[in-house]
CSV table of C-alpha atoms and ligand atoms in Angstrom, one decimal:
chain,number,residue,atom,x,y,z
H,1,MET,CA,-1.0,43.6,1.9
H,2,SER,CA,-2.7,44.5,-1.3
H,3,GLY,CA,-6.3,45.3,-1.8
H,4,GLY,CA,-8.4,42.1,-1.5
H,5,ILE,CA,-11.1,41.3,1.0
H,6,ALA,CA,-8.9,38.5,2.4
H,7,ALA,CA,-7.0,41.4,4.1
H,8,TYR,CA,-8.9,40.6,7.2
H,9,LYS,CA,-7.4,37.3,7.2
H,10,ALA,CA,-4.0,39.0,7.3
H,11,CYS,CA,-5.0,40.3,10.8
H,12,GLU,CA,-4.8,37.0,12.2
H,13,LEU,CA,-1.4,36.3,10.2
H,14,LEU,CA,0.1,39.5,11.8
H,15,ARG,CA,-1.0,38.7,15.3
H,16,ARG,CA,0.8,35.2,14.8
H,17,PHE,CA,4.0,36.8,14.0
H,18,THR,CA,4.0,39.3,16.7
H,19,GLU,CA,2.9,37.0,19.3
H,20,SER,CA,5.8,34.7,18.3
H,21,GLY,CA,8.4,37.4,18.8
H,22,HIS,CA,8.8,38.7,15.2
H,23,ASP,CA,9.1,42.4,14.5
H,24,VAL,CA,6.7,43.1,11.8
H,25,THR,CA,6.3,46.4,9.5
H,26,VAL,CA,2.8,46.4,8.0
H,27,VAL,CA,2.8,47.8,4.5
H,28,PRO,CA,-0.5,47.9,3.0
H,29,THR,CA,-1.6,49.6,-0.4
H,30,ARG,CA,-4.1,52.0,-0.6
H,31,ALA,CA,-6.7,49.6,-1.6
H,32,ALA,CA,-5.9,47.3,1.2
H,33,LEU,CA,-7.0,50.2,3.5
H,34,GLU,CA,-10.5,50.1,2.0
H,35,PHE,CA,-10.9,46.8,3.5
H,36,VAL,CA,-9.1,46.9,6.9
H,37,GLY,CA,-8.0,50.4,8.2
H,38,ALA,CA,-4.7,51.6,9.4
H,39,PRO,CA,-5.4,51.9,13.1
H,40,THR,CA,-6.0,47.9,13.2
H,41,TRP,CA,-2.6,47.4,11.6
H,42,ALA,CA,-0.8,50.0,13.6
H,43,ALA,CA,-2.4,48.6,16.7
H,44,LEU,CA,-1.6,45.0,16.0
H,45,SER,CA,1.9,45.5,14.8
H,46,GLY,CA,2.9,48.3,17.3
H,47,LYS,CA,4.1,50.6,14.6
H,48,PRO,CA,2.7,53.4,12.2
H,49,VAL,CA,1.4,52.3,8.9
H,50,HIS,CA,2.2,54.0,5.8
H,51,THR,CA,1.1,53.4,2.3
H,52,GLU,CA,2.9,56.1,0.5
H,53,VAL,CA,6.8,56.9,0.2
H,54,TRP,CA,6.4,60.4,1.4
H,55,ASP,CA,5.9,59.7,5.2
H,56,ASP,CA,8.9,60.1,7.2
H,57,VAL,CA,10.9,60.7,4.0
H,58,HIS,CA,14.2,61.2,6.2
H,59,GLN,CA,14.3,57.7,7.2
H,60,VAL,CA,14.0,56.5,3.7
H,61,PRO,CA,11.5,54.0,4.4
H,62,HIS,CA,10.9,53.0,0.7
H,63,VAL,CA,14.7,51.4,0.8
H,64,ARG,CA,15.0,50.8,4.5
H,65,ILE,CA,12.0,48.5,4.9
H,66,GLY,CA,12.8,45.9,2.2
H,67,GLN,CA,16.6,46.1,2.9
H,68,SER,CA,16.4,45.3,6.6
H,69,ALA,CA,13.7,42.5,6.2
H,70,ASP,CA,14.3,38.8,7.0
H,71,LEU,CA,11.3,37.9,5.2
H,72,VAL,CA,8.5,39.8,3.1
H,73,VAL,CA,5.2,38.0,3.2
H,74,VAL,CA,2.5,39.6,0.7
H,75,ALA,CA,-0.9,38.5,1.8
H,76,PRO,CA,-3.4,38.8,0.3
H,77,ALA,CA,-1.6,39.3,-3.1
H,78,THR,CA,-4.0,40.6,-5.8
H,79,ALA,CA,-3.8,40.2,-9.5
H,80,ASP,CA,-3.0,43.9,-9.7
H,81,LEU,CA,-0.1,43.5,-7.2
H,82,LEU,CA,1.6,40.3,-8.9
H,83,ALA,CA,1.3,42.4,-12.1
H,84,LYS,CA,3.2,45.3,-10.8
H,85,ALA,CA,5.8,43.1,-9.1
H,86,ALA,CA,6.4,41.1,-12.2
H,87,HIS,CA,7.0,44.4,-14.1
H,88,GLY,CA,9.1,46.0,-11.5
H,89,LEU,CA,6.7,48.8,-11.1
H,90,ALA,CA,7.2,51.2,-7.8
H,91,ASP,CA,4.4,53.8,-7.2
H,92,ASP,CA,3.9,52.9,-3.6
H,93,LEU,CA,5.7,52.0,-0.6
H,94,LEU,CA,4.8,48.4,-0.9
H,95,THR,CA,6.0,48.1,-4.3
H,96,ASN,CA,9.1,50.0,-3.6
H,97,THR,CA,9.7,47.5,-0.7
H,98,LEU,CA,9.4,44.7,-3.0
H,99,LEU,CA,12.1,46.0,-5.3
H,100,THR,CA,14.7,46.5,-2.4
H,101,ALA,CA,14.2,43.1,-0.5
H,102,ARG,CA,17.1,41.1,-0.6
H,103,CYS,CA,15.1,38.5,1.5
H,104,PRO,CA,13.0,35.8,0.6
H,105,VAL,CA,9.7,37.1,-0.6
H,106,VAL,CA,6.4,35.1,-0.3
H,107,TYR,CA,3.3,36.0,-2.2
H,108,ALA,CA,0.0,34.5,-1.1
H,109,PRO,CA,-2.4,35.2,-4.1
H,110,ALA,CA,-6.2,35.6,-3.6
H,111,MET,CA,-8.6,36.4,-6.1
H,112,HIS,CA,-11.3,35.0,-8.1
H,113,THR,CA,-10.7,31.7,-10.2
H,114,GLU,CA,-10.9,33.7,-13.4
H,115,MET,CA,-8.5,36.3,-12.3
H,116,TRP,CA,-6.1,33.7,-11.2
H,117,GLU,CA,-6.3,31.4,-14.4
H,118,ASN,CA,-6.3,34.5,-16.6
H,119,ALA,CA,-3.2,34.2,-18.9
H,120,ALA,CA,-1.8,37.5,-17.7
H,121,THR,CA,-1.8,36.6,-14.0
H,122,ALA,CA,-0.4,33.3,-15.1
H,123,ALA,CA,2.6,34.9,-17.1
H,124,ASN,CA,3.2,37.1,-14.0
H,125,VAL,CA,3.3,34.4,-11.5
H,126,ALA,CA,5.5,32.5,-13.8
H,127,THR,CA,8.0,35.4,-14.0
H,128,LEU,CA,8.2,36.3,-10.2
H,129,ARG,CA,8.8,32.4,-9.6
H,130,GLU,CA,11.5,32.5,-12.2
H,131,ARG,CA,13.1,35.4,-10.2
H,132,GLY,CA,13.2,33.3,-7.0
H,133,ALA,CA,9.9,34.3,-5.4
H,134,LEU,CA,7.9,31.9,-3.7
H,135,VAL,CA,4.1,32.4,-5.0
H,136,ILE,CA,2.1,29.9,-3.4
H,137,GLU,CA,-1.0,28.2,-5.0
H,138,PRO,CA,-4.3,29.7,-3.7
H,139,ALA,CA,-6.5,27.5,-2.0
H,140,GLU,CA,-9.8,26.0,-3.3
H,141,GLY,CA,-13.2,26.6,-1.6
H,142,ARG,CA,-15.7,29.5,-1.2
H,143,LEU,CA,-14.7,32.6,-2.6
H,144,THR,CA,-16.2,36.1,-2.0
H,145,GLY,CA,-20.1,36.1,-2.8
H,146,VAL,CA,-21.7,32.7,-3.7
H,147,ASP,CA,-19.1,31.0,-6.0
H,148,THR,CA,-16.3,28.4,-5.2
H,149,GLY,CA,-13.2,27.7,-6.9
H,150,LYS,CA,-9.4,28.2,-6.6
H,151,GLY,CA,-8.5,31.5,-5.4
H,152,ARG,CA,-8.9,31.5,-1.6
H,153,LEU,CA,-6.0,33.0,0.5
H,154,PRO,CA,-4.7,29.8,2.5
H,155,GLU,CA,-5.6,29.8,6.3
H,156,PRO,CA,-3.4,32.5,8.1
H,157,ALA,CA,-2.1,29.6,10.6
H,158,GLU,CA,-0.8,27.7,7.5
H,159,ILE,CA,0.8,30.8,5.8
H,160,PHE,CA,2.5,31.5,9.1
H,161,ALA,CA,3.6,27.9,9.4
H,162,LEU,CA,5.4,28.0,5.9
H,163,ALA,CA,6.8,31.3,6.7
H,164,THR,CA,8.2,29.9,9.8
H,165,ASP,CA,9.8,26.8,7.8
H,166,LEU,CA,11.3,29.2,5.3
H,167,LEU,CA,12.9,31.4,8.3
H,168,ALA,CA,14.1,28.2,10.0
H,169,ARG,CA,16.2,27.5,7.1
H,170,GLY,CA,18.3,30.6,7.9
H,171,GLY,CA,16.4,32.5,5.3
H,172,ALA,CA,18.1,30.4,2.5
H,173,ARG,CA,17.2,32.4,-0.5
H,174,GLU,CA,17.4,29.5,-3.0
H,175,LEU,CA,14.0,27.5,-3.3
H,176,ASP,CA,15.7,24.2,-4.2
H,177,LEU,CA,12.8,22.6,-4.9
H,178,ALA,CA,11.4,25.2,-7.3
H,179,GLY,CA,10.3,23.7,-10.6
H,180,ARG,CA,10.1,20.2,-8.8
H,181,ARG,CA,6.9,18.3,-8.6
H,182,VAL,CA,6.5,16.3,-5.5
H,183,VAL,CA,3.8,13.7,-4.1
H,184,VAL,CA,3.5,13.1,-0.3
H,185,SER,CA,1.2,10.4,1.2
H,186,ALA,CA,-0.1,11.1,4.8
H,187,GLY,CA,-2.4,9.5,7.4
H,188,GLY,CA,-3.8,5.9,7.8
H,189,THR,CA,-6.2,4.4,5.5
H,190,ARG,CA,-9.3,2.7,6.6
H,191,GLU,CA,-10.8,-0.6,5.5
H,192,TYR,CA,-14.5,-1.0,6.0
H,193,LEU,CA,-16.1,-4.1,7.0
H,194,ASP,CA,-19.6,-2.6,7.0
H,195,PRO,CA,-21.0,1.0,7.0
H,196,VAL,CA,-19.7,1.6,10.6
H,197,ARG,CA,-16.7,-0.3,11.4
H,198,PHE,CA,-13.1,-0.3,9.8
H,199,LEU,CA,-9.6,-1.6,10.2
H,200,GLY,CA,-7.3,1.4,10.7
H,201,ASN,CA,-4.2,2.3,12.5
H,202,ARG,CA,-3.0,5.3,14.5
H,203,SER,CA,-1.1,7.4,12.0
H,204,SER,CA,-1.9,10.9,12.8
H,205,GLY,CA,-0.7,12.4,9.4
H,206,LEU,CA,1.6,15.1,11.0
H,207,GLN,CA,4.8,13.9,9.3
H,208,GLY,CA,3.1,13.7,5.8
H,209,TYR,CA,1.7,17.4,6.6
H,210,ALA,CA,5.1,18.7,7.6
H,211,LEU,CA,6.8,17.2,4.7
H,212,ALA,CA,4.1,18.8,2.1
H,213,ARG,CA,4.5,22.0,3.9
H,214,THR,CA,8.2,22.3,4.0
H,215,ALA,CA,8.2,21.1,0.2
H,216,ALA,CA,6.0,24.1,-0.6
H,217,ALA,CA,8.1,26.3,1.7
H,218,ARG,CA,11.2,25.2,-0.7
H,219,GLY,CA,9.2,26.0,-3.7
H,220,ALA,CA,7.9,22.6,-4.9
H,221,GLU,CA,4.4,22.1,-6.6
H,222,VAL,CA,3.2,19.7,-4.0
H,223,THR,CA,0.2,17.0,-4.1
H,224,LEU,CA,-0.6,15.7,-0.6
H,225,VAL,CA,-2.7,12.4,-0.6
H,226,ALA,CA,-4.1,12.4,2.7
H,227,ALA,CA,-6.0,9.5,4.2
H,228,ASN,CA,-8.5,10.1,6.8
H,229,THR,CA,-6.7,13.2,8.7
H,230,THR,CA,-8.4,16.1,10.1
H,231,LEU,CA,-5.2,18.5,9.9
H,232,PRO,CA,-5.9,21.8,8.0
H,233,ASP,CA,-4.7,22.0,4.6
H,234,PRO,CA,-1.0,23.2,4.3
H,235,ALA,CA,-0.7,26.8,2.4
H,236,GLY,CA,0.1,26.3,-1.3
H,237,VAL,CA,-0.4,22.5,-1.5
H,238,LYS,CA,-2.9,20.4,-3.4
H,239,VAL,CA,-4.7,18.1,-1.0
H,240,VAL,CA,-6.4,15.0,-2.3
H,241,LYS,CA,-8.4,13.1,0.4
H,242,VAL,CA,-8.7,9.2,0.3
H,243,VAL,CA,-10.0,6.8,2.6
H,244,THR,CA,-8.9,3.1,1.6
H,245,THR,CA,-5.6,1.8,0.5
H,246,ALA,CA,-7.0,1.3,-2.9
H,247,GLU,CA,-7.9,4.8,-3.3
H,248,LEU,CA,-4.3,5.8,-1.8
H,249,GLN,CA,-2.6,3.7,-4.5
H,250,GLU,CA,-4.8,5.2,-7.4
H,251,GLN,CA,-4.0,8.9,-6.4
H,252,VAL,CA,-0.3,8.5,-5.6
H,253,VAL,CA,0.2,6.5,-8.7
H,254,ALA,CA,-1.6,8.9,-10.9
H,255,ALA,CA,0.1,12.0,-9.2
H,256,SER,CA,3.7,10.0,-9.5
H,257,ALA,CA,3.5,10.0,-13.2
H,258,THR,CA,5.0,13.3,-13.5
H,259,ALA,CA,6.6,13.8,-10.2
H,260,ASP,CA,10.2,14.4,-9.3
H,261,ALA,CA,9.8,12.5,-6.1
H,262,VAL,CA,7.4,10.7,-4.0
H,263,VAL,CA,7.2,10.4,-0.3
H,264,MET,CA,5.1,7.6,1.1
H,265,ALA,CA,4.7,8.9,4.7
H,266,ALA,CA,1.1,7.2,5.0
H,267,ALA,CA,0.3,4.3,6.7
H,268,PRO,CA,-1.6,2.2,4.6
H,269,ALA,CA,-3.7,-0.9,6.1
H,270,ASP,CA,-1.8,-4.1,4.8
H,271,PHE,CA,-5.2,-6.2,4.5
H,272,ARG,CA,-8.6,-5.3,3.9
H,273,PRO,CA,-11.6,-7.5,4.8
H,274,SER,CA,-12.1,-10.0,1.7
H,275,SER,CA,-15.9,-8.8,1.5
H,276,TYR,CA,-17.7,-6.0,2.8
H,277,ALA,CA,-21.4,-5.9,4.2
H,278,ASP,CA,-23.6,-3.6,3.0
H,279,SER,CA,-25.5,-3.4,6.3
H,280,LYS,CA,-24.0,-3.3,9.7
H,281,ILE,CA,-23.0,-6.8,11.0
H,282,LYS,CA,-25.1,-7.8,13.7
H,283,LYS,CA,-24.1,-9.9,16.9
H,284,ALA,CA,-24.9,-13.8,16.3
H,285,GLU,CA,-27.9,-15.0,18.3
H,286,ASP,CA,-25.7,-17.7,20.0
H,287,GLY,CA,-23.1,-15.6,21.1
H,288,SER,CA,-20.5,-16.7,18.7
H,289,SER,CA,-17.8,-14.3,17.4
H,290,PRO,CA,-17.5,-13.7,13.6
H,291,THR,CA,-14.4,-14.8,11.5
H,292,ILE,CA,-13.1,-12.0,9.5
H,293,GLU,CA,-11.2,-13.0,6.4
H,294,LEU,CA,-8.7,-10.5,5.3
H,295,THR,CA,-7.1,-10.0,1.7
H,296,GLN,CA,-3.4,-8.4,1.5
H,297,ASN,CA,-3.5,-4.8,0.0
H,298,PRO,CA,-0.9,-4.0,-2.7
H,299,ASP,CA,2.3,-2.5,-1.5
H,300,ILE,CA,2.3,1.0,-3.1
H,301,LEU,CA,5.7,1.8,-2.2
H,302,ALA,CA,7.4,-1.2,-3.6
H,303,GLY,CA,5.2,-0.9,-6.5
H,304,LEU,CA,6.2,2.5,-7.2
H,305,ALA,CA,9.9,1.7,-6.5
H,306,HIS,CA,10.1,-1.3,-8.5
H,307,GLU,CA,8.0,-0.3,-11.7
H,308,ARG,CA,9.1,3.4,-11.5
H,309,PRO,CA,6.6,5.6,-13.5
H,310,HIS,CA,10.0,7.3,-14.9
H,311,PRO,CA,13.6,6.5,-14.3
H,312,GLY,CA,14.2,9.8,-12.7
H,313,ILE,CA,11.8,9.7,-9.9
H,314,VAL,CA,13.1,9.6,-6.4
H,315,VAL,CA,11.1,7.2,-4.2
H,316,VAL,CA,11.2,7.5,-0.4
H,317,GLY,CA,9.6,5.4,2.2
H,318,PHE,CA,8.9,5.2,5.8
H,319,ALA,CA,9.6,2.2,8.2
H,320,ALA,CA,8.2,1.9,11.9
H,321,GLU,CA,10.2,-0.7,13.4
H,322,THR,CA,10.9,-2.4,16.6
H,323,GLY,CA,13.8,-4.4,17.4
H,324,ASP,CA,13.3,-8.1,18.4
H,325,GLN,CA,15.0,-11.4,18.7
H,326,ASN,CA,15.6,-11.4,14.9
H,327,GLY,CA,17.6,-8.2,14.7
H,328,THR,CA,17.9,-4.5,15.7
H,329,VAL,CA,15.7,-1.7,14.4
H,330,MET,CA,18.5,-1.0,11.8
H,331,ASP,CA,18.6,-4.6,10.8
H,332,HIS,CA,15.2,-4.8,10.0
H,333,ALA,CA,15.3,-1.6,8.4
H,334,ARG,CA,18.3,-2.4,6.1
H,335,THR,CA,16.3,-5.5,5.0
H,336,LYS,CA,13.1,-3.4,4.4
H,337,LEU,CA,15.2,-0.8,2.2
H,338,ALA,CA,16.4,-3.6,-0.2
H,339,ARG,CA,12.8,-5.7,-0.2
H,340,LYS,CA,11.0,-2.4,-1.0
H,341,GLY,CA,13.6,-1.1,-3.5
H,342,CYS,CA,13.2,2.5,-2.6
H,343,ASP,CA,15.9,5.3,-2.7
H,344,LEU,CA,15.6,6.5,0.9
H,345,LEU,CA,13.8,4.7,3.8
H,346,VAL,CA,13.1,7.1,6.8
H,347,VAL,CA,13.4,4.8,10.0
H,348,ASN,CA,11.5,5.5,13.2
H,349,ASP,CA,12.1,3.4,16.2
H,350,VAL,CA,8.5,2.9,17.5
H,351,GLY,CA,9.2,0.6,20.4
H,352,GLY,CA,6.8,1.5,23.4
H,353,GLY,CA,4.4,3.3,21.1
H,354,LYS,CA,6.9,6.2,20.4
H,355,VAL,CA,6.2,8.6,17.5
H,356,PHE,CA,2.5,8.2,16.8
H,357,GLY,CA,0.5,11.6,17.0
H,358,GLU,CA,3.5,13.2,18.6
H,359,GLU,CA,4.8,16.7,17.6
H,360,HIS,CA,8.4,15.5,17.7
H,361,ASN,CA,10.2,12.7,16.0
H,362,GLU,CA,13.8,11.2,15.7
H,363,ALA,CA,15.0,9.0,12.9
H,364,VAL,CA,17.7,7.7,10.6
H,365,VAL,CA,17.4,8.2,6.8
H,366,LEU,CA,19.0,5.1,5.1
H,367,GLY,CA,20.0,5.5,1.5
H,368,LYS,CA,20.0,2.7,-1.0
H,369,ASP,CA,23.8,4.0,-1.7
H,370,GLY,CA,24.7,2.8,1.8
H,371,SER,CA,24.3,6.2,3.5
H,372,SER,CA,22.9,7.1,6.9
H,373,THR,CA,21.8,10.4,8.2
H,374,SER,CA,20.6,10.3,11.9
H,375,VAL,CA,18.1,13.1,12.8
H,376,PRO,CA,18.0,13.9,16.5
H,377,ARG,CA,14.8,14.4,18.4
H,378,GLY,CA,13.4,17.3,17.0
H,379,SER,CA,10.1,18.7,15.3
H,380,LYS,CA,8.6,16.8,12.3
H,381,SER,CA,9.4,20.0,10.2
H,382,ALA,CA,13.1,19.6,11.0
H,383,LEU,CA,12.9,15.8,10.0
H,384,ALA,CA,11.1,16.7,7.0
H,385,GLN,CA,13.8,19.3,6.2
H,386,VAL,CA,16.3,16.6,6.2
H,387,ILE,CA,14.5,14.4,3.9
H,388,TRP,CA,13.9,17.2,1.5
H,389,ASP,CA,17.8,17.8,1.5
H,390,ARG,CA,18.5,14.1,0.9
H,391,VAL,CA,16.0,14.3,-2.0
H,392,THR,CA,17.4,17.4,-3.7
H,393,GLU,CA,20.9,16.0,-3.7
H,394,LEU,CA,19.7,12.8,-5.2
H,395,LEU,CA,17.6,14.6,-7.8
H,396,ARG,CA,20.6,16.7,-8.5
H,397,ASP,CA,22.6,13.6,-9.7
H,398,ARG,CA,19.9,12.7,-12.0
Q,1,CTP,N1,3.4,1.1,2.5
Q,1,CTP,C1,2.8,1.0,1.2
Q,1,CTP,N2,1.9,-0.1,0.9
Q,1,CTP,C2,1.4,-0.9,2.1
Q,1,CTP,C3,1.9,-0.7,3.0
Q,1,CTP,C4,3.1,-0.1,3.5
Q,1,CTP,O1,3.4,2.0,0.5
Q,1,CTP,N3,0.4,-1.7,1.7
Q,1,CTP,C5,4.7,1.9,2.7
Q,1,CTP,C6,4.4,2.9,3.9
Q,1,CTP,O2,4.0,4.2,3.3
Q,1,CTP,C7,5.8,3.2,4.4
Q,1,CTP,C8,6.4,2.0,3.9
Q,1,CTP,O3,5.6,1.3,3.0
Q,1,CTP,O4,6.6,4.0,3.4
Q,1,CTP,C9,6.7,1.0,5.2
Q,1,CTP,O5,5.6,0.2,5.6
Q,1,CTP,P1,5.5,-0.8,6.6
Q,1,CTP,O6,4.1,-1.1,7.2
Q,1,CTP,O7,6.6,-0.4,7.9
Q,1,CTP,O8,6.2,-2.2,5.8
Q,1,CTP,P2,5.6,-3.5,5.8
Q,1,CTP,O9,6.2,-3.8,4.4
Q,1,CTP,O10,4.4,-3.5,6.0
Q,1,CTP,O11,6.7,-4.3,6.7
Q,1,CTP,P3,6.2,-4.9,7.9
Q,1,CTP,O12,6.2,-6.4,7.8
Q,1,CTP,O13,7.5,-4.5,8.9
Q,1,CTP,O14,4.8,-4.5,8.3
């Protein structure tokens, strides 16, 4: 870590790595130790902590630490550290480690908005990205002091999740979505009848969030349009919160204009009440039940697939299906793929309420070209990785 106030958050990140069985060497800069002292890092990592190349020289730590790492995470990465890394300076143990690392390197910048937006920092970030590093976008929110803006260190749990996704790909150095813009929708929309009641659905948003996180871990610039979720913002992802299907459509369509891919993992409400009551609807005196008239919402996925924002965009939909007397899950899915006009359709069998809110998922990814990829029961991140594998294949051909 480098010398930013967010160094205190790196303590939790370190704990998450060590508690999940990873072997972690902490390499702080001198400035980082002004914020959190060496004893804290030594106690949490179970190893001695050095900032300079002059300690334990016989073990050649300035080369060994970088060479032997499976992953380097710089959190927080200050503007100064990014500048040094971009220019290949090596005046302490951390910058030496960065020069010798052959593994993926993740920078989690944290600084004031002005520093992040400064042309020098922007150029350094661009250089590091060009050279294959994963520099994640800082989060927005409260900064040190009274100001707010872009520049916060993402939540440690989310940096950890991103790092885990990266490691799960076998340390594939290639960030195959680098330079790509992707849009993911997640969650379930709500259509309000009155100020307190709504029509909604059981979508948890977990699959969409896993898609956003894994895309960021593969280098993409990600916009996550999230409907009524309470999940923490994934590290490095721009999150846009929406409530209704109309808002979801507006945000997804706007972000898709310049996107390489859009994945509709959200469950938009298909219908909305035809009218909205400004005050709470009361029970009728005579005990009669109200009749609620519904209006059909636009199909966002079909709209994007049929009227493409630009010809190169890859459009991915989800289908939650159950088999019935008219056909199997796959029969319905193929029909839906054709009707919606998307490039890929991720099919979940939801017979018996499976999938909703669960940590695990199994699915089949159908392609417009007739292809079919079965993804066995596993984490939603694992399914997300397969979906991005298919998307990158399609993008390669465009
Ligand atoms: N979807 C959408 N806009 C809607 C409804 C659904 O973009 N108004 C997208 C979902 O995000 C998902 C896909 O369409 O990617 C499948 O949605 P689903 O509700 O299963 O499809 P429907 O067309 O509603 O078909 P069904 O008649 O089976 O409900």
